[in-house]
Coordinates of C-alpha atoms and ligand atoms in Angstrom, one line a residue:
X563 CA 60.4 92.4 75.7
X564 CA 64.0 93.1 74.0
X565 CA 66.7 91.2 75.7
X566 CA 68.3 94.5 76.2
X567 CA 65.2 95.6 78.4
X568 CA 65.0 91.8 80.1
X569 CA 68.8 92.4 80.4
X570 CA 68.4 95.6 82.0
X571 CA 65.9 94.9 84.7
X572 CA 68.0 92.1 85.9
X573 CA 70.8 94.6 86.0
X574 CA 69.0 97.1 88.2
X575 CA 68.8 94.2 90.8
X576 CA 72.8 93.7 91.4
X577 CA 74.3 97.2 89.9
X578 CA 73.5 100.3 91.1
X579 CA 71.4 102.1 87.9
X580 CA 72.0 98.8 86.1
X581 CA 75.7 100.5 84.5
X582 CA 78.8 100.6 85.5
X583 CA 78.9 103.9 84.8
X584 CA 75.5 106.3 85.3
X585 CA 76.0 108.0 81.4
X586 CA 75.4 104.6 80.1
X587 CA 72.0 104.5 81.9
X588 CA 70.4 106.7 79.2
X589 CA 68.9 108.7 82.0
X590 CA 68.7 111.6 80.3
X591 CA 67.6 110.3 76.8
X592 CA 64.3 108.1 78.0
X593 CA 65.9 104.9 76.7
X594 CA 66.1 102.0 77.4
X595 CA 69.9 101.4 77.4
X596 CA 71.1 98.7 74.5
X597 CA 73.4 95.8 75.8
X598 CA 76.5 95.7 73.1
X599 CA 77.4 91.9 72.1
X600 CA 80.3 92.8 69.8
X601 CA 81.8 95.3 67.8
X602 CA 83.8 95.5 65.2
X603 CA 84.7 98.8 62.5
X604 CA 82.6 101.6 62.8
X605 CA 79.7 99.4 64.0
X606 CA 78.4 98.1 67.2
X607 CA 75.6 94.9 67.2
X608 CA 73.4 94.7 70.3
X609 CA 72.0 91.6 72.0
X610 CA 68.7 91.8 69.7
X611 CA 70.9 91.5 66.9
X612 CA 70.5 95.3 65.9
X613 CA 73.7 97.3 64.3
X614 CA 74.8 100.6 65.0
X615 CA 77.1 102.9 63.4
X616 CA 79.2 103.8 66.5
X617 CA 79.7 107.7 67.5
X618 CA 80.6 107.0 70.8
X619 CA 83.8 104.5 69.9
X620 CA 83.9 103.5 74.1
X621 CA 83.9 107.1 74.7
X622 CA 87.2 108.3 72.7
X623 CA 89.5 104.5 72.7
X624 CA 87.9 103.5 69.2
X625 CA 89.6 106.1 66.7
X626 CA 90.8 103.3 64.7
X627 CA 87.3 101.9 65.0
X628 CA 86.2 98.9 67.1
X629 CA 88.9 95.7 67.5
X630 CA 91.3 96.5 65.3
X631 CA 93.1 93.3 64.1
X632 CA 96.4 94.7 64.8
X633 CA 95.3 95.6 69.0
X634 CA 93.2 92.3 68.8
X635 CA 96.8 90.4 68.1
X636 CA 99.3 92.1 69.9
X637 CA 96.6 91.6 73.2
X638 CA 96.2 87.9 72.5
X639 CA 99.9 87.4 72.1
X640 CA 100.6 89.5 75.3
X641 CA 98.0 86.9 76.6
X642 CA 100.0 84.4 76.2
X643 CA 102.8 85.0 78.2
X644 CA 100.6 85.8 81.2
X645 CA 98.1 88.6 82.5
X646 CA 99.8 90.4 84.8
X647 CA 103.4 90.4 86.5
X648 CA 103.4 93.6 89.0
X649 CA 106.3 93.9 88.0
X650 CA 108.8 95.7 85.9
X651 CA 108.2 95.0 82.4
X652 CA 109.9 95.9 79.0
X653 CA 106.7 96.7 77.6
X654 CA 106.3 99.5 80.3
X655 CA 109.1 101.1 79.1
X656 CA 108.8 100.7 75.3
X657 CA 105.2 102.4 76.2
X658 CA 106.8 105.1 78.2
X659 CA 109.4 105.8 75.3
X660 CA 106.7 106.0 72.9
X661 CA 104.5 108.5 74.6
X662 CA 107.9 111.1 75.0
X663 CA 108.1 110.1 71.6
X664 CA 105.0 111.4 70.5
X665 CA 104.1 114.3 72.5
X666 CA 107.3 116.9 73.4
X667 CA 106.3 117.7 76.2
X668 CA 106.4 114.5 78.0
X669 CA 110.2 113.8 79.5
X670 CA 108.9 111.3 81.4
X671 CA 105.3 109.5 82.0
X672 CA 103.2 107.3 84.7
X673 CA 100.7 104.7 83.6
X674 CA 97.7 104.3 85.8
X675 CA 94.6 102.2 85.1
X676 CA 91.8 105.6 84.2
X677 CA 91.5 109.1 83.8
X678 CA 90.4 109.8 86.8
X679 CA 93.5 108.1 88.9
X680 CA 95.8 110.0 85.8
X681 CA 94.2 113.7 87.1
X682 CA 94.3 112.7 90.8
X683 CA 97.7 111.6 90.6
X684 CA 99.2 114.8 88.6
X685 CA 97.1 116.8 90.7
X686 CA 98.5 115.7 93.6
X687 CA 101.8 116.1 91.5
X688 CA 101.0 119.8 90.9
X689 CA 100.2 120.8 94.6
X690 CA 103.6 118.5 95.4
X691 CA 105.7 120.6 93.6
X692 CA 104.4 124.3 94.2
X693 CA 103.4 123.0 97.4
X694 CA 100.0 125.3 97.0
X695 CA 97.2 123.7 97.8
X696 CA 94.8 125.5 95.5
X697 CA 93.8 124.4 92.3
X698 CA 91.7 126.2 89.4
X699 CA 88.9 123.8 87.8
X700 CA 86.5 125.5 85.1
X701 CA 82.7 124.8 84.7
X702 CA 82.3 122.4 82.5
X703 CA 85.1 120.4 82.6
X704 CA 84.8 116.9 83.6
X705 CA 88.2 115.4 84.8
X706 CA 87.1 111.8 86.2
X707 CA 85.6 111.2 89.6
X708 CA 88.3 112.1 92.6
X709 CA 87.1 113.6 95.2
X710 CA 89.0 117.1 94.6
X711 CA 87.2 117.4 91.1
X712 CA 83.9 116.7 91.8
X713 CA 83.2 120.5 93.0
X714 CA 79.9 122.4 92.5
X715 CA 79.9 124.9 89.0
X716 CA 80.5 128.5 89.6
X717 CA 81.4 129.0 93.1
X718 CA 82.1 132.9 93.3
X719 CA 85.8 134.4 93.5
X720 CA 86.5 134.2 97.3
X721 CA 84.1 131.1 98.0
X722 CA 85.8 127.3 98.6
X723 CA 84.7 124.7 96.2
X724 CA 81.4 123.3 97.2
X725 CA 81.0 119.3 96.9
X726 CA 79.2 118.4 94.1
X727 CA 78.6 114.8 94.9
X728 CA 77.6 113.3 98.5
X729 CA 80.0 111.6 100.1
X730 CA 83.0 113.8 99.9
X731 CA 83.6 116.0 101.8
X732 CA 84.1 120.1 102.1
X733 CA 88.0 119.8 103.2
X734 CA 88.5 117.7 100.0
X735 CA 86.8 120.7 97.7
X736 CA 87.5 123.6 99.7
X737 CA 90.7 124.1 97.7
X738 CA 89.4 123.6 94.0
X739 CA 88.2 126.9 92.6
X740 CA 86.0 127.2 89.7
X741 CA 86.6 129.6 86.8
X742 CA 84.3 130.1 83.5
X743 CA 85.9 128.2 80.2
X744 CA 87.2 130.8 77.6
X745 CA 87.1 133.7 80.3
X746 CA 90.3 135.2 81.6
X747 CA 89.3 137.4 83.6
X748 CA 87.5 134.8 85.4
X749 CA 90.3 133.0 85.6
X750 CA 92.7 136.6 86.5
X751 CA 90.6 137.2 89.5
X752 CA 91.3 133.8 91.6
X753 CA 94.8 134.4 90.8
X754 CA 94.0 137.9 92.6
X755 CA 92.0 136.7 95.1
X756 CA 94.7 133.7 96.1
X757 CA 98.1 135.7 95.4
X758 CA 100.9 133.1 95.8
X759 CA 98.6 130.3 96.8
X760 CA 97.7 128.5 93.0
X761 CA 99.5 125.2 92.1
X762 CA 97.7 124.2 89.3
X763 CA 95.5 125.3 86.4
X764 CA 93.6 122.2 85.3
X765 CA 91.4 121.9 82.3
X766 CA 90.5 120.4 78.9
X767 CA 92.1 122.2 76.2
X768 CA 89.1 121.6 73.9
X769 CA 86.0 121.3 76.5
X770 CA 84.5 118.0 75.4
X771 CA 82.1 117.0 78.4
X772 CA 79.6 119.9 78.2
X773 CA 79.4 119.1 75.2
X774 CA 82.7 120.2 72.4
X775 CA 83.7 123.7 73.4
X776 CA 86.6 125.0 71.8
X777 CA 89.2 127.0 73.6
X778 CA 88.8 130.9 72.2
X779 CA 91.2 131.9 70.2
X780 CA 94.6 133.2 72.6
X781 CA 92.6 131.3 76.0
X782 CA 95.1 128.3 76.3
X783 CA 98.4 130.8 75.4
X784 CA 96.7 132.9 77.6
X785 CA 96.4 130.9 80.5
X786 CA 100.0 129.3 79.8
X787 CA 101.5 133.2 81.0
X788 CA 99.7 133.2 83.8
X789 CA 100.4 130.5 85.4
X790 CA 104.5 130.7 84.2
X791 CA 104.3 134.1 85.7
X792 CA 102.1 133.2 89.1
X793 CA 104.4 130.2 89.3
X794 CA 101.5 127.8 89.1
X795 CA 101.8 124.5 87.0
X796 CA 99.7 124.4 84.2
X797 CA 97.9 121.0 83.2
X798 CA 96.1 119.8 80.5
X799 CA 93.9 117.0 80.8
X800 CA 94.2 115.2 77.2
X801 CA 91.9 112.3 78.2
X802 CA 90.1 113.1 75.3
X803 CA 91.9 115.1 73.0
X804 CA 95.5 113.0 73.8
X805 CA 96.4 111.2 70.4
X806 CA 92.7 112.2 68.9
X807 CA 93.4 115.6 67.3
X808 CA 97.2 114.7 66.5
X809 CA 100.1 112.6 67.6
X810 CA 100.7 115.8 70.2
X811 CA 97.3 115.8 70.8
X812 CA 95.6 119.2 71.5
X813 CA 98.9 121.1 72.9
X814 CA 99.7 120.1 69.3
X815 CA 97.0 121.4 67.3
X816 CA 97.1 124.7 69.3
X817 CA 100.5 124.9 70.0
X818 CA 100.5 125.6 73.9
X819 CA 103.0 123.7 76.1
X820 CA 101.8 122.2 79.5
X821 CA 103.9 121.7 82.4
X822 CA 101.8 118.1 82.9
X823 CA 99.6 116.2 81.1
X824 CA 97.0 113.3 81.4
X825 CA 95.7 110.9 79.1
X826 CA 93.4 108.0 79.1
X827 CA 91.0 106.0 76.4
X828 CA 93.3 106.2 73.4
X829 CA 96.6 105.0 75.2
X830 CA 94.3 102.0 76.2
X831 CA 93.5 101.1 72.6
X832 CA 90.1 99.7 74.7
X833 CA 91.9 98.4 77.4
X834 CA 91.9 100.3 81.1
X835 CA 94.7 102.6 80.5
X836 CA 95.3 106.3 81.9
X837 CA 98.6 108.4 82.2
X838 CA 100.0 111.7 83.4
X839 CA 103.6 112.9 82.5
X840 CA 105.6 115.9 81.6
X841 CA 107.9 118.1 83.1
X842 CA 111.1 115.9 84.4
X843 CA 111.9 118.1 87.7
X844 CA 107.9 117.4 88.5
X845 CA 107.8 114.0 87.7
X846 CA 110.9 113.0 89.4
X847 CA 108.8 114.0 92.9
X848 CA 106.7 111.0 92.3
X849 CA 107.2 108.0 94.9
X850 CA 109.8 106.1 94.6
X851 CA 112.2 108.6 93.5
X852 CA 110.0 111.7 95.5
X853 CA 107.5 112.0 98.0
X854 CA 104.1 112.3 96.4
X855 CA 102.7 109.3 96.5
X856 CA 101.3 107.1 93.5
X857 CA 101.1 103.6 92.9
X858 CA 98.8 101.0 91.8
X859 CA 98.3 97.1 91.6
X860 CA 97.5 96.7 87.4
X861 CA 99.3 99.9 86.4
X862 CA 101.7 99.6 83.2
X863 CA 99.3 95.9 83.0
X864 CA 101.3 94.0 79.7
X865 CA 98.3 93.5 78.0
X866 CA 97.1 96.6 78.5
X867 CA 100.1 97.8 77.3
X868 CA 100.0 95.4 74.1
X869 CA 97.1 97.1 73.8
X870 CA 98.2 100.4 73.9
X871 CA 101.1 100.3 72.1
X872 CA 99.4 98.7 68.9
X873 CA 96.9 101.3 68.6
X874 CA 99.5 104.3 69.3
X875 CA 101.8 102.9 66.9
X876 CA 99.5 102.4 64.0
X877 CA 98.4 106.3 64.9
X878 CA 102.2 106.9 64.5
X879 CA 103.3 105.2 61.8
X880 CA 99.9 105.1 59.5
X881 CA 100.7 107.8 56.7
X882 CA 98.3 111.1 57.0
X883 CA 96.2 109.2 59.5
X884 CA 95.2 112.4 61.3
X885 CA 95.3 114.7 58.3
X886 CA 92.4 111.7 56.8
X887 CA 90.7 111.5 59.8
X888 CA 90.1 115.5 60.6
X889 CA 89.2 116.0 56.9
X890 CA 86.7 113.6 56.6
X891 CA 85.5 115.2 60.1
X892 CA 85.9 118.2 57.8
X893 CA 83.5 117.0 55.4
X894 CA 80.9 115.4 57.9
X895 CA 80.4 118.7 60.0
X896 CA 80.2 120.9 56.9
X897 CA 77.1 118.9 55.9
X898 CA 75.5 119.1 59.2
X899 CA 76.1 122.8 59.6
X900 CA 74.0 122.8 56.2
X901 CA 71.5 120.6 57.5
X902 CA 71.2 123.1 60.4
X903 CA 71.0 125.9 58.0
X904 CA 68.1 124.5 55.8
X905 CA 66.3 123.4 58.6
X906 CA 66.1 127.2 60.1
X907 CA 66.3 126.1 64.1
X908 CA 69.3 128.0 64.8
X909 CA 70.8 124.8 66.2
X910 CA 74.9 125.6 67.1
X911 CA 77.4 122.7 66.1
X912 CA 80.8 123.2 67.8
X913 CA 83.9 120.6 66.0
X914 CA 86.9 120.5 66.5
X915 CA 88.6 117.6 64.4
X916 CA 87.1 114.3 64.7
X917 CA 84.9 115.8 67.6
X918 CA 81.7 117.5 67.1
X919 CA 78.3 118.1 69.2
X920 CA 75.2 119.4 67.7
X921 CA 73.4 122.0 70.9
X922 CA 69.7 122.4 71.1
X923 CA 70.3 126.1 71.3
X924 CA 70.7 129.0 69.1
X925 CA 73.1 130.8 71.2
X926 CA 76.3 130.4 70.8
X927 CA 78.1 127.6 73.0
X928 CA 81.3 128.9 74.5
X929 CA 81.3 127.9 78.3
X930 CA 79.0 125.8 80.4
X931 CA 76.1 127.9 81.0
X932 CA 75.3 128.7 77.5
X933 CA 75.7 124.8 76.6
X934 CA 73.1 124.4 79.4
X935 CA 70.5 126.9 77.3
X936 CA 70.3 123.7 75.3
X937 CA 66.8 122.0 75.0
X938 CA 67.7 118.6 76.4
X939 CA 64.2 117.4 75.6
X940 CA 64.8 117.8 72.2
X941 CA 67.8 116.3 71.9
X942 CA 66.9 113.5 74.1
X943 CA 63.9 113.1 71.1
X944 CA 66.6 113.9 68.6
X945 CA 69.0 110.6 70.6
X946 CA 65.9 108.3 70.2
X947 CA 64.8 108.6 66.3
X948 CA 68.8 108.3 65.6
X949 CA 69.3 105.2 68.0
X950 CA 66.0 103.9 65.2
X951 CA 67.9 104.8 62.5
X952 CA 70.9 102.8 63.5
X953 CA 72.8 105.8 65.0
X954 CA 74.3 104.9 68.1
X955 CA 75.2 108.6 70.0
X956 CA 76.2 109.3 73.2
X957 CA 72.9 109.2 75.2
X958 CA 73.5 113.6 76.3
X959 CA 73.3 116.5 75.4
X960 CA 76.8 117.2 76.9
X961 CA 78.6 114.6 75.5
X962 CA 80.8 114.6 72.1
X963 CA 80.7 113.0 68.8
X964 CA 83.8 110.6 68.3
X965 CA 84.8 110.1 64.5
X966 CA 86.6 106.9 64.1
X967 CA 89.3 105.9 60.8
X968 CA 86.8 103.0 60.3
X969 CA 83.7 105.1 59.6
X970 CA 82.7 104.7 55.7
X971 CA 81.1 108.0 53.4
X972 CA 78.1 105.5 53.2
X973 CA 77.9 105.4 57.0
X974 CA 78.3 109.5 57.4
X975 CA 75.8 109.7 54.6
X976 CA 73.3 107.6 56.6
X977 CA 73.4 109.5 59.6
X978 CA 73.1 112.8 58.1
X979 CA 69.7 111.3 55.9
X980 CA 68.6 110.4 59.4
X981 CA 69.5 113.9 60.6
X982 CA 67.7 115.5 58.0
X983 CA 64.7 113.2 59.0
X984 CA 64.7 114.6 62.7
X985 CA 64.7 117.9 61.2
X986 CA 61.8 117.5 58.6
X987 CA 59.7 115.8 61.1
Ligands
KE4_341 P1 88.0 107.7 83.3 O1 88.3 107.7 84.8 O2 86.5 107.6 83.0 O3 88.9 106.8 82.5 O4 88.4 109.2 82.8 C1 87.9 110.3 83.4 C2 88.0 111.5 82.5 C3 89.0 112.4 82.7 N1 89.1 113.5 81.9 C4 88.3 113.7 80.8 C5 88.5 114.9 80.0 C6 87.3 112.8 80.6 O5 86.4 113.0 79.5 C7 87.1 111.6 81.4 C8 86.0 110.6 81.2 N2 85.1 110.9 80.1 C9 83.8 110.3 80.2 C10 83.0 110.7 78.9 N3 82.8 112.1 78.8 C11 83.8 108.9 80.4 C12 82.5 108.2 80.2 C13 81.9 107.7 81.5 O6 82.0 108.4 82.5 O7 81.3 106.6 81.5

């Protein structure tokens, strides 16, 4: 027995699924999840000694690549001052200035502790401000675990959101309504059906939790008129894509403004960090100076903030970092779409920068239910004889490739040989 499995079955006794968090199970992906013992680069070493070279990266922190020597300093000399003040700090505001800094469209910004308190909080934001209770959601699109969000795929044009976890319950959904990424008219007809009575339009600009689906070309510009001219707030929730496909993240890259924003993993730098900022006249609701209601015990934590700003700054100030980063994401996605192309399956890779997913489908993946036509069986077999190889992926199908700075040619030439393996077998 692997001390990962001997780990695992004494996890199951005190954690529910053995994880903190179910994805990490490897439910899907007939694993036997491995328990990480360091990291370090583009490689993680599990506690059987075995090294991986890291696509996950935490789930979108590690773009630098794991424990970065600059973040690893700045959090043990925030250490040592203390671990935590609640109270004002100068490293909250230096944190705050930097985001505005970085992204336009921020005029001023809340830390919280995840991405799920940094959606619930400017969703409650959103519906503060319009003072609609009705928000748009689109199938898909994960946005963290608040009750309001977790609402059942595809509920029909007139039809209340429909709990899509037990335990909360229909008054907390009822007013999340579900649209179909990349389709407007989807999107047009609840704006119909609810004239007057949308707050919000929240979604990832580049889908990245049904796997990577990229916005069609015109969607997010698209979606920014309507809500302007509906009078609905428009948010974009940059968990992901925040400070991974530019300094401006993806309202950067495709050039479509927000009225709010959230953010998470990155601004962490690995530690628990989430955000949501943007327009002034909406943020200057929030409690103390307004009456929506936020707060929180560790938020704007100094070390967590040590943390943060390390890794943001390095993003900022590291010449061409992005430019480096999306081209040798460039170069890795080309070869797999070759890989695909010799191997005649038809399989559809979606990338956008340093994200990527390879589907187990030959029809095209542009909203949720065509990313579900995806053989999950085969990728699951696909996850296995790459987690052999010394690939370490995220254990589903609907998950993304993270590319980090540290990743080496010799390491993306690896895991394509061991792609091209799968696909010869
Ligand atoms: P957290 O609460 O997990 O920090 O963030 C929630 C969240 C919000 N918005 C987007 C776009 C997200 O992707 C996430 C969380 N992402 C997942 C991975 N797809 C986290 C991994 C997990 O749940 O363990």
């Amino acid at each position: 027995m692997t001390k990962s499995e001997r780990l695992f079955q004494e996890a199951l006794t005190c954690i529910p699924g053995g994880v903190n968090s179910p994805v990490r199970a490897f439910g899907s992906v007939g694993a036997v999840p491995r328990f990480m013992e360091k990291a370090q680069g583009a490689y993680m070493t599990d506690v059987d000694g075995r090294t991986y070279v890291d696509f996950v990266g935490s789930w979108g922190p590690m773009i630098l690549g794991h424990n970065h020597p600059r973040v690893r300093e700045a959090v043990l000399k925030a250490c040592e001052k203390g671990l935590s003040f609640g109270a004002a700090t100068e490293a909250e505001v230096d944190m705050a200035r930097l985001i505005c800094q970085m992204v336009p469209s921020i005029e001023m910004v809340r830390m919280v502790n995840s991405g799920t308190e940094a959606v619930m909080s400017a969703v409650r934001a959103a519906r503060g401000f319009t003072g609609r209770d009705k928000i748009i959601k689109f199938a898909g699109c994960y946005h963290g675990h608040s009750d309001a969000m977790l609402v059942k795929a595809g509920s029909g044009v007139m039809t209340a959101g429909v709990p899509d976890s037990a335990g909360v319950p229909g008054g907390c959904s009822q007013d999340t309504l579900t649209a179909i990424y990349n389709d407007m008219q989807s999107v047009e007809a609840l704006f119909e059906a609810w004239k007057g009575e949308i707050g919000a339009v929240i979604l990832e600009p580049v889908g990245a939790n049904m796997g990577v689906v990229p916005p069609a070309e015109g969607f997010l510009s698209r979606l920014r008129k309507l809500c302007t001219d509906n009078g609905a707030l428009l948010i974009f929730d940059e968990v992901i894509t925040g400070f991974r496909l530019g300094r401006d993240g993806a309202q950067g890259y495709y050039g479509v403004t927000p009225d709010l924003t959230t953010f998470g993993k990155i601004i962490g730098g690995g530690m628990p960090v989430g955000a949501y900022g943007g327009r002034r006249d909406v943020m200057e609701l929030i409690a103390p100076t307004g009456p929506v209601y936020q707060a929180g015990t560790l938020s704007g934590n100094p070390v967590a903030m040590a943390a943060g700003m390390a890794q943001l700054g390095l993003l900022q100030e590291t010449e061409d970092f992005y430019e480096k980063l999306n081209e040798k994401s460039r170069w890795f996605f080309d070869r797999i779409q070759e890989l695909i192309e010799k191997s005649g399956r038809g399989y559809q890779l979606n990338r956008v920068g340093s994200l990527g997913c390879l589907f187990f489908t030959t029809e095209p993946v542009v909203d949720y239910a065509s990313a579900k036509t995806s053989d999950t069986k085969e990728f699951a077999a696909y996850f296995r004889h790459m987690l052999e190889a010394g690939i370490y992926l995220a254990p589903s199908q609907f998950e993304a490739m993270f590319l980090s700075a540290a990743m080496t040619e010799e390491d993306l030439e690896r895991t394509l040989t061991a792609m091209e393996r799968f696909f010869d077998r």
